[in-house]
Coordinates of C-alpha atoms in Angstrom, one line a residue:
Chain A
M313 CA 74.9 48.9 229.8
T314 CA 75.4 48.9 226.0
E315 CA 72.5 51.3 225.2
R316 CA 73.2 55.0 224.7
T317 CA 71.4 57.2 227.1
I318 CA 69.7 60.6 226.5
S319 CA 70.0 61.7 230.0
P320 CA 71.8 60.0 232.8
S321 CA 68.5 58.9 234.3
M322 CA 66.8 57.5 231.2
D323 CA 67.8 54.4 229.2
L324 CA 66.6 53.8 225.6
R325 CA 64.3 50.9 226.3
D326 CA 62.5 48.9 223.5
V327 CA 58.8 49.7 223.5
A328 CA 58.0 46.2 222.5
N329 CA 58.5 45.0 226.0
A330 CA 56.3 47.7 227.6
H331 CA 53.4 46.8 229.8
Q332 CA 49.8 47.5 228.8
P333 CA 47.9 49.4 231.4
I334 CA 44.7 47.5 232.5
E335 CA 41.7 49.4 231.4
W336 CA 39.5 49.1 234.5
G337 CA 36.8 51.5 233.2
R338 CA 36.2 49.6 230.0
W339 CA 35.9 46.2 231.8
L340 CA 33.5 47.6 234.3
L341 CA 31.3 49.1 231.6
W342 CA 31.3 45.8 229.7
A343 CA 30.3 43.9 232.8
F344 CA 27.5 46.4 233.6
V345 CA 26.1 46.2 230.0
L346 CA 26.2 42.4 230.0
V347 CA 24.4 42.2 233.4
V348 CA 21.6 44.6 232.2
A349 CA 21.2 42.7 228.9
A350 CA 21.0 39.3 230.7
N351 CA 18.5 40.7 233.2
F352 CA 16.3 42.1 230.3
A353 CA 16.5 38.8 228.5
W354 CA 15.4 37.0 231.7
I355 CA 12.5 39.3 232.2
V356 CA 11.3 38.9 228.6
A357 CA 11.7 35.2 228.7
W358 CA 9.7 34.7 231.9
N359 CA 7.0 37.3 231.1
P360 CA 3.8 35.3 230.5
N361 CA 2.3 38.1 228.4
F362 CA 4.7 37.3 225.6
G363 CA 3.1 33.8 225.3
W364 CA 6.3 32.0 224.3
P365 CA 4.5 28.6 224.1
I366 CA 2.0 30.0 221.7
V367 CA 4.9 31.6 219.7
A368 CA 6.5 28.1 219.5
E369 CA 3.3 26.5 218.5
W370 CA 2.5 28.9 215.6
F371 CA 6.1 29.5 214.5
T372 CA 6.1 26.8 211.8
A373 CA 2.4 26.6 211.3
E374 CA 1.3 26.0 207.7
S375 CA -0.5 29.4 207.2
I376 CA 2.5 31.3 208.7
L377 CA 5.0 29.5 206.4
K378 CA 2.7 30.2 203.4
G379 CA 2.7 33.9 204.3
L380 CA 6.4 33.8 204.8
S381 CA 6.9 32.3 201.3
V382 CA 4.6 35.1 199.8
T383 CA 6.7 37.7 201.6
L384 CA 10.0 36.2 200.4
G385 CA 8.7 35.6 196.8
L386 CA 7.3 39.1 196.5
T387 CA 10.6 40.6 197.9
V388 CA 12.7 38.6 195.4
V389 CA 10.6 39.3 192.4
A390 CA 10.1 43.0 193.1
M391 CA 13.8 43.4 193.9
I392 CA 14.9 41.8 190.7
I393 CA 12.5 43.7 188.5
G394 CA 13.1 46.9 190.5
T395 CA 16.9 46.6 190.1
A396 CA 16.7 45.8 186.4
I397 CA 14.4 48.8 185.7
G398 CA 16.5 50.9 188.1
L399 CA 19.7 50.1 186.2
M400 CA 18.1 51.2 182.9
L401 CA 16.7 54.3 184.6
A402 CA 20.2 55.2 186.0
I403 CA 21.8 54.8 182.6
A404 CA 19.1 56.8 181.0
R405 CA 19.3 59.5 183.6
M406 CA 23.1 59.8 183.1
S407 CA 22.7 59.9 179.3
N408 CA 23.6 63.0 177.3
D409 CA 20.3 62.5 175.5
T410 CA 17.8 65.0 177.0
L411 CA 14.8 62.9 176.1
F412 CA 16.1 59.8 178.0
S413 CA 17.4 61.7 181.0
S414 CA 14.3 63.7 181.5
L415 CA 12.0 60.7 181.1
A416 CA 14.0 58.9 183.7
G417 CA 14.0 62.0 185.9
L418 CA 10.2 62.2 185.6
F419 CA 9.7 58.5 186.5
I420 CA 12.0 58.8 189.6
W421 CA 10.3 62.1 190.6
F422 CA 6.9 60.5 190.5
F423 CA 7.5 57.1 192.1
R424 CA 9.7 58.5 194.9
G425 CA 7.4 61.4 195.5
T426 CA 4.2 59.4 196.3
P427 CA 3.6 57.0 199.2
L428 CA 4.0 53.3 198.3
L429 CA 0.7 52.5 199.9
V430 CA -1.1 54.9 197.6
Q431 CA 0.7 53.4 194.6
L432 CA -0.4 49.9 195.6
I433 CA -4.0 51.0 195.9
F434 CA -3.9 52.7 192.6
W435 CA -2.5 49.6 190.8
Y436 CA -5.1 47.4 192.5
N437 CA -7.9 49.7 191.4
L438 CA -6.5 50.4 188.0
S439 CA -9.7 48.9 186.4
T440 CA -11.8 51.8 187.7
L441 CA -9.5 54.2 186.0
F442 CA -8.8 52.3 182.8
P443 CA -11.3 49.4 182.3
Q444 CA -9.5 48.4 179.1
I445 CA -5.7 48.2 178.5
S446 CA -4.8 48.3 174.8
I447 CA -1.7 48.4 172.6
A448 CA -2.5 50.9 169.9
V449 CA -1.1 53.4 167.5
P450 CA -1.3 56.8 169.3
F451 CA -4.5 58.5 168.1
G452 CA -4.9 55.5 165.7
P453 CA -6.3 52.0 165.6
T454 CA -6.1 49.5 168.5
L455 CA -3.9 46.4 168.0
V456 CA -4.5 44.3 171.1
S457 CA -6.8 44.9 174.1
W458 CA -7.3 43.4 177.5
N459 CA -9.8 43.7 180.2
T460 CA -7.9 45.4 183.1
N461 CA -9.7 43.2 185.7
D462 CA -8.2 40.1 184.1
L463 CA -4.7 41.5 184.2
I464 CA -4.7 43.1 187.7
T465 CA -4.9 40.5 190.4
P466 CA -3.6 41.2 193.9
M467 CA -0.4 39.5 192.9
T468 CA 0.3 41.5 189.7
A469 CA -0.8 44.8 191.5
A470 CA 1.6 44.0 194.4
I471 CA 4.5 43.2 192.0
A472 CA 3.9 46.2 189.8
G473 CA 3.6 48.6 192.8
L474 CA 6.6 47.3 194.7
S475 CA 8.9 46.9 191.8
L476 CA 8.2 50.3 190.1
N477 CA 8.6 52.0 193.5
E478 CA 11.8 50.1 194.1
A479 CA 13.1 50.9 190.6
A480 CA 13.0 54.6 191.4
Y481 CA 15.1 54.2 194.5
M482 CA 17.5 51.7 192.9
A483 CA 18.0 54.1 190.0
E484 CA 19.4 56.7 192.3
I485 CA 21.5 54.2 194.2
I486 CA 23.0 52.8 191.0
R487 CA 23.5 56.3 189.6
G488 CA 25.4 57.2 192.7
G489 CA 27.5 54.0 192.3
L490 CA 28.3 54.7 188.6
L491 CA 29.3 58.3 189.5
S492 CA 31.7 57.0 192.1
V493 CA 33.8 55.2 189.5
D494 CA 37.0 57.2 188.6
K495 CA 36.6 59.1 185.3
G496 CA 39.9 57.6 184.1
Q497 CA 38.2 54.2 183.9
V498 CA 35.7 55.5 181.4
E499 CA 38.5 57.1 179.5
A500 CA 40.5 53.9 179.4
T501 CA 37.5 51.9 178.0
D502 CA 37.0 54.7 175.4
A503 CA 40.6 54.6 174.4
F504 CA 40.5 50.9 173.9
G505 CA 37.5 51.1 171.7
M506 CA 35.1 49.3 174.0
T507 CA 31.4 49.8 173.2
R508 CA 29.3 51.6 175.9
G509 CA 27.6 48.4 176.9
R510 CA 30.7 46.3 177.3
A511 CA 32.4 49.1 179.2
L512 CA 29.5 49.3 181.6
R513 CA 29.3 45.5 182.0
R514 CA 32.9 44.7 182.4
I515 CA 34.6 47.7 183.8
I516 CA 32.2 50.3 185.3
I517 CA 29.5 48.3 187.0
P518 CA 31.8 45.9 188.7
Q519 CA 33.6 48.9 190.3
A520 CA 30.4 50.7 191.0
M521 CA 29.1 47.6 192.9
R522 CA 31.3 48.4 195.9
S523 CA 29.2 51.5 196.6
I524 CA 25.9 50.1 195.3
I525 CA 25.8 47.1 197.6
P526 CA 25.5 48.6 201.1
P527 CA 22.5 50.8 200.2
T528 CA 21.0 48.0 198.2
G529 CA 21.1 45.8 201.3
N530 CA 19.2 48.5 203.1
Q531 CA 16.7 48.6 200.2
L532 CA 16.2 44.8 200.3
I533 CA 15.6 44.8 204.1
S534 CA 13.1 47.7 203.7
M535 CA 11.5 45.8 200.9
I536 CA 10.9 42.7 203.1
K537 CA 9.1 44.9 205.5
A538 CA 7.4 47.0 202.8
T539 CA 5.8 43.9 201.4
S540 CA 3.6 43.9 204.6
L541 CA 1.8 46.8 202.9
V542 CA 0.3 44.5 200.3
S543 CA -2.1 43.2 203.0
V544 CA -4.3 46.2 202.1
I545 CA -4.8 44.7 198.7
A546 CA -5.7 41.3 200.1
M547 CA -2.3 39.6 199.6
A548 CA -1.6 37.0 202.3
D549 CA 2.0 37.9 203.2
L550 CA 3.6 37.0 206.5
L551 CA 2.1 39.9 208.5
Y552 CA -1.3 39.3 207.0
S553 CA -1.2 35.6 207.9
V554 CA -0.3 36.5 211.5
Q555 CA -3.1 39.0 211.7
A556 CA -5.5 36.5 210.3
V557 CA -4.6 34.2 213.3
Y558 CA -4.8 36.8 216.0
N559 CA -8.1 38.2 214.7
R560 CA -9.5 34.8 215.6
T561 CA -7.5 33.9 218.8
F562 CA -6.8 37.5 220.2
E563 CA -3.3 36.4 220.9
V564 CA -1.9 39.6 219.4
I565 CA 1.5 39.9 221.0
P566 CA 2.6 36.2 220.7
M567 CA 1.5 36.2 217.0
L568 CA 3.4 39.5 216.3
M569 CA 6.4 37.9 218.0
V570 CA 6.2 35.1 215.4
A571 CA 6.4 37.7 212.6
V572 CA 9.1 39.7 214.3
I573 CA 11.3 36.6 214.8
W574 CA 10.8 35.6 211.2
Y575 CA 11.7 39.1 209.9
L576 CA 14.8 39.1 212.1
V577 CA 15.9 35.6 210.9
I578 CA 15.6 36.7 207.2
T579 CA 17.4 40.0 207.8
S580 CA 20.2 38.2 209.6
I581 CA 20.7 35.8 206.7
L582 CA 20.7 38.7 204.3
N583 CA 23.3 40.5 206.3
V584 CA 25.6 37.5 206.1
G585 CA 25.0 37.3 202.3
Q586 CA 25.8 40.9 201.9
G587 CA 29.1 40.5 203.7
F588 CA 30.1 37.8 201.2
I589 CA 29.1 39.9 198.2
E590 CA 30.9 42.9 199.5
R591 CA 34.1 40.9 200.0
Y592 CA 33.8 39.6 196.4
Y593 CA 33.6 43.1 194.9
A594 CA 36.4 44.4 197.1
R595 CA 38.8 41.8 195.7
G596 CA 41.1 44.4 194.1
E597 CA 41.5 46.1 197.5
R598 CA 42.3 43.0 199.5
G599 CA 45.8 42.4 200.9
A600 CA 47.1 45.6 199.4
T601 CA 49.3 46.5 202.3
D602 CA 51.0 43.2 203.0
V603 CA 51.7 42.4 199.3
R604 CA 53.1 45.9 198.9
A605 CA 55.5 45.2 201.7
N606 CA 56.7 42.1 199.7
V607 CA 57.2 44.2 196.6
R608 CA 59.4 46.6 198.4
M609 CA 61.5 43.7 199.7
E610 CA 61.9 42.2 196.3
E611 CA 63.1 45.3 194.6
P612 CA 65.5 47.3 196.7
A613 CA 65.3 50.8 195.4
Chain B
M1249 CA 62.8 41.3 170.5
T1250 CA 59.8 42.9 168.8
I1251 CA 56.8 44.0 170.8
A1252 CA 55.5 46.1 168.0
A1253 CA 53.2 43.8 166.0
E1254 CA 53.4 45.6 162.7
K1255 CA 56.7 45.2 161.0
I1256 CA 57.5 48.6 159.6
S1257 CA 59.3 49.0 156.4
P1258 CA 62.6 51.0 156.7
V1259 CA 61.6 53.5 154.0
P1260 CA 58.2 55.0 155.1
A1261 CA 56.2 56.4 152.3
E1262 CA 53.2 58.0 153.9
P1263 CA 52.9 59.7 157.3
L1264 CA 50.9 57.5 159.8
V1265 CA 49.5 60.5 161.5
R1266 CA 48.6 63.8 159.8
A1267 CA 47.2 66.7 161.8
R1268 CA 46.2 69.9 160.0
N1269 CA 45.1 73.2 161.5
V1270 CA 43.8 71.5 164.6
H1271 CA 41.7 73.9 166.8
K1272 CA 40.1 73.0 170.2
S1273 CA 38.4 75.2 172.7
F1274 CA 37.0 74.5 176.1
G1275 CA 34.3 77.1 176.5
S1276 CA 35.9 80.4 175.6
N1277 CA 39.4 79.1 176.3
E1278 CA 41.1 78.2 173.0
V1279 CA 43.6 75.5 174.0
L1280 CA 44.8 74.5 170.5
K1281 CA 45.3 77.2 167.9
G1282 CA 46.1 75.5 164.7
I1283 CA 48.4 72.5 165.1
D1284 CA 50.1 70.9 162.1
L1285 CA 52.0 67.7 162.7
D1286 CA 53.0 64.7 160.6
V1287 CA 54.3 61.5 162.2
M1288 CA 56.0 58.9 160.1
P1289 CA 55.6 55.2 160.7
G1290 CA 58.2 54.1 163.2
E1291 CA 58.9 57.6 164.3
V1292 CA 59.2 58.5 168.0
V1293 CA 57.9 62.1 168.6
V1294 CA 58.2 63.7 172.0
I1295 CA 56.1 66.7 172.7
L1296 CA 57.5 69.1 175.2
G1297 CA 56.1 72.3 176.6
P1298 CA 55.0 74.1 179.7
S1299 CA 51.8 73.0 181.5
G1300 CA 48.8 74.5 179.8
S1301 CA 50.5 74.6 176.4
G1302 CA 47.8 72.2 175.0
K1303 CA 50.1 69.2 174.5
S1304 CA 48.0 66.7 176.4
T1305 CA 44.8 68.0 174.8
F1306 CA 46.4 67.5 171.4
L1307 CA 47.4 64.0 172.2
R1308 CA 43.8 63.2 173.4
C1309 CA 42.4 64.6 170.1
I1310 CA 44.4 62.1 168.1
N1311 CA 42.2 59.2 169.4
H1312 CA 39.2 61.4 169.7
L1313 CA 39.0 61.4 173.5
E1314 CA 38.5 65.1 172.8
A1315 CA 36.6 66.2 169.6
I1316 CA 38.4 68.9 167.6
D1317 CA 36.5 72.1 166.6
R1318 CA 38.3 72.8 163.4
G1319 CA 41.0 71.1 161.1
S1320 CA 41.5 67.4 160.6
I1321 CA 43.4 64.5 162.1
V1322 CA 44.1 61.4 159.9
V1323 CA 45.5 58.2 161.4
A1324 CA 46.4 55.4 159.0
D1325 CA 44.4 56.9 156.2
E1326 CA 41.2 57.3 158.3
Q1327 CA 39.9 60.6 159.4
I1328 CA 39.4 60.4 163.1
G1329 CA 35.8 60.9 164.1
Y1330 CA 34.5 61.5 160.6
E1331 CA 33.9 59.8 157.4
L1332 CA 33.7 61.0 153.8
R1333 CA 30.5 59.8 152.1
N1334 CA 29.4 61.1 148.7
G1335 CA 31.9 63.9 148.8
R1336 CA 30.7 65.2 152.2
L1337 CA 32.1 64.8 155.6
H1338 CA 29.9 63.0 158.1
K1339 CA 30.3 62.7 161.9
L1340 CA 30.8 59.0 162.9
S1341 CA 28.7 57.2 165.4
D1342 CA 30.2 56.3 168.8
R1343 CA 30.4 52.7 167.7
A1344 CA 32.4 53.6 164.6
I1345 CA 34.7 55.9 166.6
A1346 CA 35.3 53.0 169.0
V1347 CA 36.3 50.9 166.0
Q1348 CA 38.8 53.6 164.8
R1349 CA 40.4 53.8 168.2
R1350 CA 41.2 50.0 168.2
K1351 CA 44.4 50.5 166.3
I1352 CA 45.7 53.2 168.7
G1353 CA 47.2 52.3 172.1
M1354 CA 47.1 54.8 174.9
V1355 CA 49.0 55.1 178.2
F1356 CA 47.7 57.5 180.8
Q1357 CA 49.3 59.6 183.5
Q1358 CA 47.2 57.9 186.2
F1359 CA 47.7 54.4 184.6
N1360 CA 43.9 53.8 184.7
L1361 CA 44.3 50.0 185.1
Y1362 CA 41.1 48.3 185.9
P1363 CA 41.4 47.8 189.7
H1364 CA 39.1 44.8 189.9
M1365 CA 41.2 42.8 187.5
T1366 CA 44.6 41.2 187.8
A1367 CA 47.5 42.4 185.7
L1368 CA 46.9 39.5 183.2
E1369 CA 43.1 40.2 183.1
N1370 CA 43.8 43.8 182.4
I1371 CA 46.1 43.0 179.5
I1372 CA 43.7 40.5 177.8
E1373 CA 40.5 42.5 178.4
A1374 CA 40.7 44.4 175.1
P1375 CA 42.2 41.6 172.9
V1376 CA 39.5 39.1 174.0
G1377 CA 36.6 41.4 174.6
V1378 CA 37.1 44.0 171.8
H1379 CA 39.3 42.3 169.2
K1380 CA 37.6 38.9 169.7
Q1381 CA 40.9 37.0 170.0
N1382 CA 41.0 33.5 171.3
R1383 CA 41.4 33.7 175.1
R1384 CA 44.3 31.2 175.2
E1385 CA 46.3 33.0 172.5
A1386 CA 45.6 36.3 174.1
Q1387 CA 46.9 35.0 177.5
A1388 CA 50.0 33.5 175.9
Y1389 CA 50.8 36.9 174.3
A1390 CA 50.0 38.7 177.5
M1391 CA 52.5 36.5 179.4
E1392 CA 55.0 37.2 176.7
L1393 CA 54.5 40.9 177.2
L1394 CA 54.7 40.5 180.9
S1395 CA 58.0 38.7 180.7
R1396 CA 59.4 41.4 178.5
I1397 CA 58.6 44.0 181.1
G1398 CA 60.0 41.7 183.8
L1399 CA 56.7 41.2 185.6
T1400 CA 55.9 37.6 184.9
E1401 CA 55.5 36.8 188.6
K1402 CA 53.0 39.7 189.0
A1403 CA 50.5 38.3 186.4
H1404 CA 47.9 37.5 189.0
A1405 CA 48.5 40.5 191.2
Y1406 CA 45.9 43.3 191.4
P1407 CA 46.9 46.8 190.5
R1408 CA 46.8 48.0 194.1
Q1409 CA 49.4 45.3 195.0
L1410 CA 51.9 46.8 192.5
S1411 CA 54.1 49.8 192.8
G1412 CA 53.4 52.8 190.6
G1413 CA 56.2 51.9 188.2
Q1414 CA 55.0 48.3 187.9
Q1415 CA 51.4 49.5 187.3
Q1416 CA 52.5 51.8 184.5
R1417 CA 54.5 49.0 182.9
V1418 CA 51.4 46.8 183.0
A1419 CA 49.4 49.6 181.5
I1420 CA 52.0 49.8 178.7
A1421 CA 51.7 46.0 178.2
R1422 CA 47.9 46.4 178.1
A1423 CA 48.1 49.0 175.4
L1424 CA 50.6 46.8 173.4
A1425 CA 48.4 43.8 173.6
I1426 CA 46.0 45.2 171.0
K1427 CA 49.0 45.4 168.6
P1428 CA 48.6 49.1 167.9
K1429 CA 49.8 50.9 164.9
L1430 CA 50.4 53.9 167.1
M1431 CA 51.0 54.4 170.8
L1432 CA 50.1 57.6 172.7
F1433 CA 51.8 58.3 176.0
D1434 CA 50.1 61.0 178.1
E1435 CA 52.7 62.1 180.7
P1436 CA 53.4 58.5 181.6
T1437 CA 55.9 59.2 184.4
S1438 CA 54.3 62.3 186.0
A1439 CA 52.4 60.5 188.6
L1440 CA 55.4 58.3 189.7
D1441 CA 57.8 58.6 192.6
P1442 CA 61.2 59.8 191.2
E1443 CA 62.9 56.4 191.9
L1444 CA 60.3 54.6 189.8
V1445 CA 60.5 56.8 186.7
G1446 CA 63.6 55.0 185.3
E1447 CA 61.9 51.6 184.9
V1448 CA 59.0 53.0 182.9
L1449 CA 61.3 55.1 180.7
A1450 CA 63.5 52.0 180.1
T1451 CA 60.4 50.1 178.9
M1452 CA 59.5 52.9 176.6
R1453 CA 63.0 53.2 175.2
D1454 CA 62.8 49.5 174.3
L1455 CA 59.6 50.1 172.4
A1456 CA 61.2 53.1 170.6
D1457 CA 64.2 50.9 169.6
Q1458 CA 61.8 48.3 168.1
G1459 CA 60.3 50.7 165.7
L1460 CA 56.9 51.3 167.3
T1461 CA 55.4 54.6 166.2
M1462 CA 55.0 56.7 169.4
I1463 CA 53.8 60.1 170.4
V1464 CA 55.0 60.9 173.9
V1465 CA 53.9 63.9 176.0
T1466 CA 56.3 64.2 178.8
H1467 CA 58.5 66.5 180.9
E1468 CA 61.4 64.0 180.8
I1469 CA 64.0 66.0 178.7
G1470 CA 66.5 63.1 179.1
F1471 CA 64.1 60.6 177.5
A1472 CA 63.5 63.1 174.6
R1473 CA 67.3 63.4 174.1
E1474 CA 67.9 59.7 174.1
A1475 CA 64.8 58.1 172.5
A1476 CA 63.1 60.7 170.3
D1477 CA 63.5 61.0 166.5
R1478 CA 61.9 64.4 166.7
V1479 CA 61.1 66.8 169.5
V1480 CA 58.1 69.1 169.2
F1481 CA 58.0 72.1 171.5
M1482 CA 54.5 73.5 172.1
D1483 CA 53.5 76.7 173.9
G1484 CA 50.2 78.6 174.0
G1485 CA 48.4 76.1 171.8
V1486 CA 50.8 76.2 168.8
V1487 CA 53.9 74.3 167.8
V1488 CA 56.7 76.7 168.5
E1489 CA 59.6 74.7 167.2
Q1490 CA 60.5 71.1 166.2
G1491 CA 63.4 69.1 165.0
R1492 CA 66.1 66.6 165.9
P1493 CA 66.4 66.4 169.7
E1494 CA 70.1 67.4 169.6
V1495 CA 69.2 70.5 167.7
V1496 CA 66.0 71.6 169.6
L1497 CA 67.3 70.6 173.1
S1498 CA 70.9 71.8 172.8
N1499 CA 70.5 74.8 170.4
P1500 CA 66.9 76.0 170.4
S1501 CA 66.1 78.7 168.0
H1502 CA 63.0 80.1 169.6
P1503 CA 63.3 82.2 172.8
R1504 CA 60.3 80.5 174.4
T1505 CA 61.9 77.1 173.9
R1506 CA 65.1 78.4 175.4
L1507 CA 63.3 79.8 178.4
F1508 CA 61.5 76.5 179.0
L1509 CA 64.6 74.4 178.8
S1510 CA 66.6 76.8 181.0
R1511 CA 64.0 76.6 183.7
F1512 CA 64.1 72.8 183.5
I1513 CA 67.8 72.6 183.8
Q1514 CA 67.8 75.0 186.7
R1515 CA 65.1 72.9 188.4
G1516 CA 67.5 69.9 188.0

């Protein structure tokens, strides 16, 4: 024996060669959960009430795909407009200028404080409130004027309702992200004589993205489902198209399964995309530990 | 080896920095109570003093990171934050203040490198984005600066992959890349592990030797002794004593300076 010993009965053994105990409890739990899941899948698959052949038949039907494209289109447009307005609101809300910050606060207060469904119905029925929409000097002459009914179609009402509501939520998400960036970063951009806009674009927003993206992913997924509310103003989105079918055929559950599967497919694709975007904005974090180890080796202190 | 872009004439005529009767309060707490200080081109001024003496605040007033309440600060013949028009002093817009800051480099205690950019990207950000230099030229100059601080092989590393000392040296290179007339150092070694302080001070000593005008707030008495042309001792928001480092550090005339230095020497 070359090792030194602590006590006569105990050698100093290298822990690298130690045996792992077998975790019977965990394996059993895994097996149990898998069996239950497989059984549940089996029951669902062979339950005739789900009407899987009907699901397969309608899954790629033209009316359903049209509804799907409306859902996706509305989501993308409302999300882009909502994020753009939300970014402006967030910056206005954080501004030192009381006018800007209170206007932004008022907007956020109103659009977060009222149900989206009510907002959509208001937009759709705007013509009953304001038959004419005009650009005019306050208390002065009218410059341009439109008939509200010509402007507000189901499509424009849906886009206006969804994106303004989304803007209010995105404003708070973006503001949270901007607040999460270290104060020293703002100071550095100031000291280097960067303009506010450039500092936001190049330094602050890219760092804020790390905390903006996860809640934005949530918002996007909620938005996909929130678009189903536009069926009340006669927009034929995915859910509306499915309902149109089962109102004729009475195959309620199979048709809802068509919608459910499509919603899950879109959400899964978005989750994968979100993962890629998160990795991109975490690039300064990546590999910090292993490279640091190299640094230490290169420079013996 | 000249990192300093501006070649400075050996006989300076006018002070580069002139601060007169500078006052600054945070709420009811008056931090600066009338600071007068001139810094000549090429001069290295080290500001010492206990924490809370106002030395960092004063440094941050020089590039208007803090607005002063009273007095005036002039850098390279421009009053910082204000402009004289028709015989009256007007407050400058944020944009105009940003332009004034572009001739002043700053190094922070916490480095404040942009964590989502590599060392090279950090260095060229201001030259390309603010000073509208050609990207290729800015990159070439950045690589030259990196090679002078011995970090050429770290050009494409992100700040988190660098040690604290390396990060601070990159931050110094970033400030030098804008070819500043004046460099401000705000406790550049206070956030570093003791064994990493030396490499940063060595870089700063090189800059001092090359005739860059520097104002350094620090607790490093050794650096003050070796590199400073003048040591300024601040306490309680005023300049208590200033002069050649060998005089102020070895033979301080003011009791508060003596007390501060003796504590430092005791602490080791």
